[in-house]
GROMACS .gro file of C-alpha atoms in nm:
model
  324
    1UNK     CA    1  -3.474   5.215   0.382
    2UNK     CA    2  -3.536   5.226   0.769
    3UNK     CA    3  -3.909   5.086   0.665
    4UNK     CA    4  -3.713   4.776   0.484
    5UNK     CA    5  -3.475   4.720   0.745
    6UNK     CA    6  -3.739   4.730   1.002
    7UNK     CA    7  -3.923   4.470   0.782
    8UNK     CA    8  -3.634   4.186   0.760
    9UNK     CA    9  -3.594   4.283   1.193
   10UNK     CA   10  -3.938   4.200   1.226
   11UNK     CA   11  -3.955   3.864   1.006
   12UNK     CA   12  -3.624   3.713   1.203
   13UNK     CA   13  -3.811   3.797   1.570
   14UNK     CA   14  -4.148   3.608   1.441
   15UNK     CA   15  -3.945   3.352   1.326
   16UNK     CA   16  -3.775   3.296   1.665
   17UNK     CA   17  -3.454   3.403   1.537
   18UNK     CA   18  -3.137   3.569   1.702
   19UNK     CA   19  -2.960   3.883   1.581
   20UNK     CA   20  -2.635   3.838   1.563
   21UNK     CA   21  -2.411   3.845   1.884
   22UNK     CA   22  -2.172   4.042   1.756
   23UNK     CA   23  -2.134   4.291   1.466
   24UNK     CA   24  -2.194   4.198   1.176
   25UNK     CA   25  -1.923   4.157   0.908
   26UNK     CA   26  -1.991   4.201   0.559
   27UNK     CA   27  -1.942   3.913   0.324
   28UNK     CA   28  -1.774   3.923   0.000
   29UNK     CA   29  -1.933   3.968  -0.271
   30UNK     CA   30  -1.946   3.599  -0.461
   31UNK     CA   31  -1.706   3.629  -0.723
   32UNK     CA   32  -1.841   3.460  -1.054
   33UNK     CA   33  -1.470   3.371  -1.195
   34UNK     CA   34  -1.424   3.419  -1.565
   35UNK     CA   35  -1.317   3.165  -1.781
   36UNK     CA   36  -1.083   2.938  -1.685
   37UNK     CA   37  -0.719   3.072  -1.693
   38UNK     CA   38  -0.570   2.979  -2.033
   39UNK     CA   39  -0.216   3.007  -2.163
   40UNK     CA   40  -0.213   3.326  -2.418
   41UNK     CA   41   0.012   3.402  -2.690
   42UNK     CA   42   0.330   3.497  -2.557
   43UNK     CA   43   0.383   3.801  -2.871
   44UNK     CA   44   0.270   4.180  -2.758
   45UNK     CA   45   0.129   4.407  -2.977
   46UNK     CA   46   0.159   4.828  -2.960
   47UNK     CA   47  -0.168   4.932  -2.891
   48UNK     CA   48  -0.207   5.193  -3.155
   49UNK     CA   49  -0.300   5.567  -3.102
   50UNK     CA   50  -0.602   5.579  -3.282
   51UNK     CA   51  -0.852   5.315  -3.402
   52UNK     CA   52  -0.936   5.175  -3.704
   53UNK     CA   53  -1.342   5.268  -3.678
   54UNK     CA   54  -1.564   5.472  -3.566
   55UNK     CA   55  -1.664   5.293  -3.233
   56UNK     CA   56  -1.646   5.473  -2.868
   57UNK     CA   57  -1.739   5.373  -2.517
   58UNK     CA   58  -1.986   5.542  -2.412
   59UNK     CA   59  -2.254   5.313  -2.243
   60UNK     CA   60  -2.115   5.152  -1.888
   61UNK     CA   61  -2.319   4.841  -1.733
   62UNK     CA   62  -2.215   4.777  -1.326
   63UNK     CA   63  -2.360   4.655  -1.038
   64UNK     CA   64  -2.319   4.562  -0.672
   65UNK     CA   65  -2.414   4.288  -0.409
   66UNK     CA   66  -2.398   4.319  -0.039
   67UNK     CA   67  -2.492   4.011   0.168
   68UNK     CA   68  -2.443   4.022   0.534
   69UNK     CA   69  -2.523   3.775   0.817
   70UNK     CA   70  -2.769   3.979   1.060
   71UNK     CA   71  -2.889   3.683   1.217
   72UNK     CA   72  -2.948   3.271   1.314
   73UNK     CA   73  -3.296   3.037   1.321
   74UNK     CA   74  -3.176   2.748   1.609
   75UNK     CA   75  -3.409   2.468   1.545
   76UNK     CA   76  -3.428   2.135   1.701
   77UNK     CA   77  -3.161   1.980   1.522
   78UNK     CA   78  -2.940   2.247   1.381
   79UNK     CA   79  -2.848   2.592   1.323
   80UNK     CA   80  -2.943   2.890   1.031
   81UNK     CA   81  -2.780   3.169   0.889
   82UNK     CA   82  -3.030   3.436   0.799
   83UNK     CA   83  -2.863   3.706   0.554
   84UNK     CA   84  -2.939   3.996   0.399
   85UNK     CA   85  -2.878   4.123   0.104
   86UNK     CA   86  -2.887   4.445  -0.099
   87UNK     CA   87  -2.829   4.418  -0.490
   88UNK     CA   88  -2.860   4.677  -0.711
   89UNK     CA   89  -2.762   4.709  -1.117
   90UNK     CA   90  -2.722   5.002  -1.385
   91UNK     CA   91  -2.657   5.082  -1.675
   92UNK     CA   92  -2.513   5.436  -1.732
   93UNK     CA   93  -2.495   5.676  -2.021
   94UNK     CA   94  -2.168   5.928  -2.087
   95UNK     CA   95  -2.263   6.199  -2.288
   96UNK     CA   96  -2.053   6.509  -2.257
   97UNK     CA   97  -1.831   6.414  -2.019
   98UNK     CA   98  -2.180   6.340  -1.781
   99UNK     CA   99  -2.298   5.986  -1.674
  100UNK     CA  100  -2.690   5.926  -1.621
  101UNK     CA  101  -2.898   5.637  -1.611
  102UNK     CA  102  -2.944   5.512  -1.940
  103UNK     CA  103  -3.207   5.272  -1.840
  104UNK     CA  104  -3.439   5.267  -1.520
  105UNK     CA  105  -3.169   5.093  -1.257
  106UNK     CA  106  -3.311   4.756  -1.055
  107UNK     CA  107  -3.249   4.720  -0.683
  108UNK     CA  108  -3.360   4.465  -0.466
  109UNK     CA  109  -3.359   4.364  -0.085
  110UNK     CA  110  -3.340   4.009   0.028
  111UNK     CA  111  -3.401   3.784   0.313
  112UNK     CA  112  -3.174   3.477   0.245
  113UNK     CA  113  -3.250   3.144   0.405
  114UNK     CA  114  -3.298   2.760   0.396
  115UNK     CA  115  -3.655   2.722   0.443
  116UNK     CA  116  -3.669   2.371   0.365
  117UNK     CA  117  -3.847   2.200   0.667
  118UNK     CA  118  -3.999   2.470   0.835
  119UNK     CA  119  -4.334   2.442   0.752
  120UNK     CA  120  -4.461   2.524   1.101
  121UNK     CA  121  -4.340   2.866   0.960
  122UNK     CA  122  -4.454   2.930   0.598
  123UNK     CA  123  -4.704   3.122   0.699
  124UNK     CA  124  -4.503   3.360   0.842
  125UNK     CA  125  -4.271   3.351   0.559
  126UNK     CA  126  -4.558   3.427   0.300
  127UNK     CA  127  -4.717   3.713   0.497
  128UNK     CA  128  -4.360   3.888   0.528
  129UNK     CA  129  -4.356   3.795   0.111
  130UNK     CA  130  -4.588   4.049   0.016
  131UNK     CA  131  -4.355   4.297   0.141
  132UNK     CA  132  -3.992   4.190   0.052
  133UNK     CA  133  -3.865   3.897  -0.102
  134UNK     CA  134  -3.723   3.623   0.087
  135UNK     CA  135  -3.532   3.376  -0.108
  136UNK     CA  136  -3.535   3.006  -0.013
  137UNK     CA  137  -3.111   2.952  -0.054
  138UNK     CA  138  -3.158   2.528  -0.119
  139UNK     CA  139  -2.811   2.454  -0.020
  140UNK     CA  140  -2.626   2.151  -0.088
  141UNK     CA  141  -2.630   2.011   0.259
  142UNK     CA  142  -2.747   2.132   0.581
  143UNK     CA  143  -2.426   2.239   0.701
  144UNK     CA  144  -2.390   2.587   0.874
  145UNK     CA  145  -2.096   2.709   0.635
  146UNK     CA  146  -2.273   2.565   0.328
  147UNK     CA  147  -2.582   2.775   0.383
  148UNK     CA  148  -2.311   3.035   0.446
  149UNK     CA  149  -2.227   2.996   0.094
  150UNK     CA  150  -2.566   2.912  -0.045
  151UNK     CA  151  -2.633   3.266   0.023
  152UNK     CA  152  -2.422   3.446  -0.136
  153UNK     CA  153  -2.476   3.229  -0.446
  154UNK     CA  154  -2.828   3.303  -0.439
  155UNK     CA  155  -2.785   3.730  -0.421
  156UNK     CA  156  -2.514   3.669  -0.697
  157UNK     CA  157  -2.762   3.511  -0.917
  158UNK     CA  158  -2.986   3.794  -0.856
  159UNK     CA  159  -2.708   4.061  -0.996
  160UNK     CA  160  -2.637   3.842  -1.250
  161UNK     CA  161  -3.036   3.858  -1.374
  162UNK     CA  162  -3.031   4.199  -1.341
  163UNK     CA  163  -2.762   4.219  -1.575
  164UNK     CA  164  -2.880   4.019  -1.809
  165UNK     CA  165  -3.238   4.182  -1.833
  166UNK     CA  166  -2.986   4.551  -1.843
  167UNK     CA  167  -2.815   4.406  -2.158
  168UNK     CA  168  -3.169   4.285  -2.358
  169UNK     CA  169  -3.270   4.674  -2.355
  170UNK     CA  170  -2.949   4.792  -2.455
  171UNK     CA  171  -2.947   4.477  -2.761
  172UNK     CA  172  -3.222   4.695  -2.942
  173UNK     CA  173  -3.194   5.058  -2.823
  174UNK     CA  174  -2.860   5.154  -2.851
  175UNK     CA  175  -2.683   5.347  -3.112
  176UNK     CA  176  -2.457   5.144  -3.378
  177UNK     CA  177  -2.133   5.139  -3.278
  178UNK     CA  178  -2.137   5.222  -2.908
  179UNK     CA  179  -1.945   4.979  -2.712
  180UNK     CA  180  -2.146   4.828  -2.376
  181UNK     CA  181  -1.825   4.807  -2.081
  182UNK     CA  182  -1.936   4.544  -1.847
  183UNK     CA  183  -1.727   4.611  -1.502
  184UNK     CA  184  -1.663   4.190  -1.463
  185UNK     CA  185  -1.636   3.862  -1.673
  186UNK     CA  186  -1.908   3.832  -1.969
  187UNK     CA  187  -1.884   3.489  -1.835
  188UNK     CA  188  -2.201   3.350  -1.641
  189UNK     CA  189  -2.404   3.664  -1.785
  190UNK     CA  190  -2.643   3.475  -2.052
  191UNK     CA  191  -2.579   3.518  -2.378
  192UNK     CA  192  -2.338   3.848  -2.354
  193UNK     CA  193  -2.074   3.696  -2.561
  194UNK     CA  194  -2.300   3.644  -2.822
  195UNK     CA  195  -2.403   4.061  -2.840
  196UNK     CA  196  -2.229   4.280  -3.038
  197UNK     CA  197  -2.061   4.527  -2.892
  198UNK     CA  198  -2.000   4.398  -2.555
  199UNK     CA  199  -1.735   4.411  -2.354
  200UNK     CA  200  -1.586   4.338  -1.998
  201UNK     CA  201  -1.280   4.462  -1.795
  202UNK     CA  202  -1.159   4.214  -1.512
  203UNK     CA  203  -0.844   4.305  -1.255
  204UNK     CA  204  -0.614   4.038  -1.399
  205UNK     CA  205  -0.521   3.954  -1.012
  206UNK     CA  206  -0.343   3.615  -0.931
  207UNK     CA  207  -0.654   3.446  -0.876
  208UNK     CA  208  -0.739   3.498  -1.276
  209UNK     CA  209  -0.400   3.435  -1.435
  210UNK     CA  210  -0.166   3.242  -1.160
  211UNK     CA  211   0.155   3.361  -1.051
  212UNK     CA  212   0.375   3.254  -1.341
  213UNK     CA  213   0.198   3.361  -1.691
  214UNK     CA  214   0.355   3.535  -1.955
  215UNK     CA  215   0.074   3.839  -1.958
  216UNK     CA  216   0.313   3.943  -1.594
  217UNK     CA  217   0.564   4.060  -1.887
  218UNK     CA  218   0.302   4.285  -2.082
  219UNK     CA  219   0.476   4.629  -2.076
  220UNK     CA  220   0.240   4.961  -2.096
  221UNK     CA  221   0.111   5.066  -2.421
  222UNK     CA  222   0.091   4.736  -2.479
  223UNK     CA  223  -0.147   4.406  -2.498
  224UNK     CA  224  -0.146   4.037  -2.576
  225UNK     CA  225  -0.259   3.865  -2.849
  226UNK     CA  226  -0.614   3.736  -2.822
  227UNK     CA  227  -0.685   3.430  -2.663
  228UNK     CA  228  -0.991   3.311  -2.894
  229UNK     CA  229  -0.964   2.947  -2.785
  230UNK     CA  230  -1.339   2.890  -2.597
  231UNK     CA  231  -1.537   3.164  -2.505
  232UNK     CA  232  -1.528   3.473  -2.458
  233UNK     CA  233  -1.247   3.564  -2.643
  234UNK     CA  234  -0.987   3.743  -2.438
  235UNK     CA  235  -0.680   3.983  -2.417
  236UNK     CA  236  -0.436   4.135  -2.125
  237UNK     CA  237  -0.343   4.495  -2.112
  238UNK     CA  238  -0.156   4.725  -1.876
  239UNK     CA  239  -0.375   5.013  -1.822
  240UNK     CA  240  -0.085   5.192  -1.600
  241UNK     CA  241   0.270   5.242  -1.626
  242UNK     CA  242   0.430   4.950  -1.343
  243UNK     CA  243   0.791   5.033  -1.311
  244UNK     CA  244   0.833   5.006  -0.965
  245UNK     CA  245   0.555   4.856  -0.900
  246UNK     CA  246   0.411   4.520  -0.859
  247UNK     CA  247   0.376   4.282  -1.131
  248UNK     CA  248   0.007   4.305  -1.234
  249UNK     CA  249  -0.019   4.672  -1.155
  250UNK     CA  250  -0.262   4.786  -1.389
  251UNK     CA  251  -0.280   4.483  -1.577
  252UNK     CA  252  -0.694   4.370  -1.693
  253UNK     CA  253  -0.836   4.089  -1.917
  254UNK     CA  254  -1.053   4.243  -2.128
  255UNK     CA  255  -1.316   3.972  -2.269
  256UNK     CA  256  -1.502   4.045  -2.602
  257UNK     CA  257  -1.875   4.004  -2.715
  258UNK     CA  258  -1.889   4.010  -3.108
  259UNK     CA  259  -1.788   4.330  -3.268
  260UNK     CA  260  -2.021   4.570  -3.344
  261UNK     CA  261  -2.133   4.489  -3.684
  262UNK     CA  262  -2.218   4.157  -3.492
  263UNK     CA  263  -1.879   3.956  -3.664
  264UNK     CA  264  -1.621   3.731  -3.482
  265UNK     CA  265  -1.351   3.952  -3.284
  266UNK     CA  266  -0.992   3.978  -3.442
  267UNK     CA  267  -0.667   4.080  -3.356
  268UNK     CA  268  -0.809   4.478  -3.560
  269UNK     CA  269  -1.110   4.457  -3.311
  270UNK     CA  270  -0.901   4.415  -2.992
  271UNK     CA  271  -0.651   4.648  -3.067
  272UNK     CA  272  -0.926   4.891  -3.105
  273UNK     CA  273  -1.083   4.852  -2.811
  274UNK     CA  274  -0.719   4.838  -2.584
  275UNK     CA  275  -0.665   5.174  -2.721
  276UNK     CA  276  -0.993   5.354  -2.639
  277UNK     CA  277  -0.983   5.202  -2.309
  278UNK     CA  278  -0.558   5.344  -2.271
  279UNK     CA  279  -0.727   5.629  -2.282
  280UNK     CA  280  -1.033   5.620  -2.091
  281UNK     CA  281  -0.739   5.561  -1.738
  282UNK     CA  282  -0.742   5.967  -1.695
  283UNK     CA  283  -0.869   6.096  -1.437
  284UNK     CA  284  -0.772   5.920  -1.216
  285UNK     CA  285  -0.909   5.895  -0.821
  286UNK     CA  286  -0.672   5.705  -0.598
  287UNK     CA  287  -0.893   5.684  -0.292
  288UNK     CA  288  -1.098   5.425  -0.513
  289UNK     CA  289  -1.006   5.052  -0.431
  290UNK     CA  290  -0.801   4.873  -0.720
  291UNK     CA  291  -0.811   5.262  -0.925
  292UNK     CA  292  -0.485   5.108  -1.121
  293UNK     CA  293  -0.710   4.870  -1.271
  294UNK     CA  294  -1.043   5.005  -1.363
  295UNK     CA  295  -1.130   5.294  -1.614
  296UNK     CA  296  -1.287   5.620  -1.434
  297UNK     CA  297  -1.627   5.578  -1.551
  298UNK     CA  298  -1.684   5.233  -1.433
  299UNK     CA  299  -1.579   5.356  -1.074
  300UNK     CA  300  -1.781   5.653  -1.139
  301UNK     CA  301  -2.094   5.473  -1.211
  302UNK     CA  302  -1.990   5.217  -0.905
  303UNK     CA  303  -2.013   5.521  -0.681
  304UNK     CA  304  -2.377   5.586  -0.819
  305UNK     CA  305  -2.474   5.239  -0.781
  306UNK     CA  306  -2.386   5.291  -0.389
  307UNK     CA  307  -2.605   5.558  -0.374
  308UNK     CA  308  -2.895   5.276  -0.437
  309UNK     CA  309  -2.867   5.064  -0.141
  310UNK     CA  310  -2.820   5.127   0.211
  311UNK     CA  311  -2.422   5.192   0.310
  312UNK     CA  312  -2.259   4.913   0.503
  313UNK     CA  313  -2.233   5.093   0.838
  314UNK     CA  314  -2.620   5.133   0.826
  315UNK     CA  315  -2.684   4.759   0.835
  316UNK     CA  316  -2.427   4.654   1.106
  317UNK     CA  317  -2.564   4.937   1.358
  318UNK     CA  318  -2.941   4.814   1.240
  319UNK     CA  319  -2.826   4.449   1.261
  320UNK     CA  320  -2.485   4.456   1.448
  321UNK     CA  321  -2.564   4.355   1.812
  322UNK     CA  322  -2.787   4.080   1.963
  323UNK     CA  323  -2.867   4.411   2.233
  324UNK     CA  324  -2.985   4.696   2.001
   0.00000   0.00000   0.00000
């Protein structure tokens, strides 16, 4: 990793560029919002104890994108960001209680950068090519927060490839019946509500269902009916109990591919898969960010995903100061 990092150091200096002057401050991730927020039917159906087939979860598709500003071009009319990014994307196996890599995981490191109209540079640009890719962002306008933006678009879209090429392996070589967990919206990843078999959990925050909807009421052990108006097909659940707590504690859309046997999902479907995810909450590890609304194996295979890209405190000593 120090080789890489030394790489993307030594591309910003022979492009002219600046570290940054102070440390650097990760960026978040660029949320790809699921569908757009719809109104759900207000009824709330006992999830049941056991379901009606044969299906289990058992294969658990995550990733993770990093983007940080390390850095700035000044040119003679304006100013550029210069990011980097680290991306990486798994899919993981449970089989006795143990996750491992199902399928060989991707990771890639980025430069991120309008390019357009430096062509005094390009050869720089394609000798530093042949050792990492650098990623020409094509933002909207030239505006400093645009490219900003831009960015983080652009290492998105790179996790949301990887993803996509995870999911055509698993299409053929997976067992029948296993459900694929996506941790995040099926929407904006090609073609995954059109598998069967797929799944994905999403913390049903504010920002996904507004202050005021209905699903706030959901009690535990319990879910809405499913939203099948557009796509994907949708229900809310509580995965924890929220007396005294706040009002989506533990509450998650779950969005639905086709069913296994490759058929529509119905209300039999979605009940089935609210209650093998009720009881996929145990364990339980509250040091994890948002723990109340994610099943253990996701943040399980989250944690191995970290281990694929260099840790945030890494970069911002490497990058952090305009003086190191």
């Amino acid at each position: 990793m120090q080789e890489t990092l030394s790489l993307i150091r030594g591309f910003l200096g022979e492009m002219g560029g600046q570290l940054a002057p102070e440390a650097s401050i990760e960026e978040d991730q660029f949320r790809i919002a699921p569908a757009e927020p719809r109104m759900v039917p207000g009824q709330f159906f006992e999830i049941p104890d056991r379901v009606s087939k044969s299906v289990g979860l058992q294969l658990f598709q995550t990733g993770v994108t990093h983007t940080y500003l390390i850095g700035k071009l000044i040119t003679d009319t304006d100013v550029r960001p210069v990011h980097y990014a680290s991306v990486a994307s798994a899919v993981l196996s449970r089989v006795d209680g143990q996750l491992a890599p199902y399928t060989r995981p991707l990771t890639a490191n980025l430069i991120l950068l309008d390019l357009n109209g430096l062509d005094d540079d390009a050869d720089v640009v394609e000798r530093y090519r042949e050792g990492i890719e650098i990623i020409n962002t094509n933002p909207g306008d030239t505006g400093y927060k645009t490219r900003r933006i831009a960015a983080m678009k652009a290492a998105a879209k790179v996790q949301r490839e990887m993803t996509e090429e995870g999911l055509l392996v698993l299409k053929e070589g997976r067992e029948p019946g296993v459900i694929v967990v996506i941790d995040g919206s099926l929407n904006g990843v090609e073609n995954a509500v059109n598998m069967p078999g797929v799944i994905g959990i999403i913390s049903a925050d504010s920002d996904v269902i507004g202050g005021e909807s209905a699903v706030l009421e959901c009690p535990f052990g319990a879910r809405s009916g499913l939203d099948e108006v557009g796509a994907p097909p949708a229900f809310y659940m509580r995965l924890r109990n929220s007396d005294g707590k706040n009002p989506d504690f533990g509450l998650v859309r779950v969005e639905l591919g086709l069913n296994p046997e490759g058929g529509k999902p119905d209300e039999v479907y979605a009940s089935d898969i609210a209650s093998l995810l009720l009881r996929e909450r145990f364990p339980v590890d509250m040091k994890m960010r948002n723990w109340d609304k994610s099943i253990f194996a996701l943040k399980q295979s989250g944690k191995y995903i970290e281990t694929l890209i260099p840790q945030p405190g890494v970069v911002t000593t490497y990058f952090g100061r305009s003086n190191a």
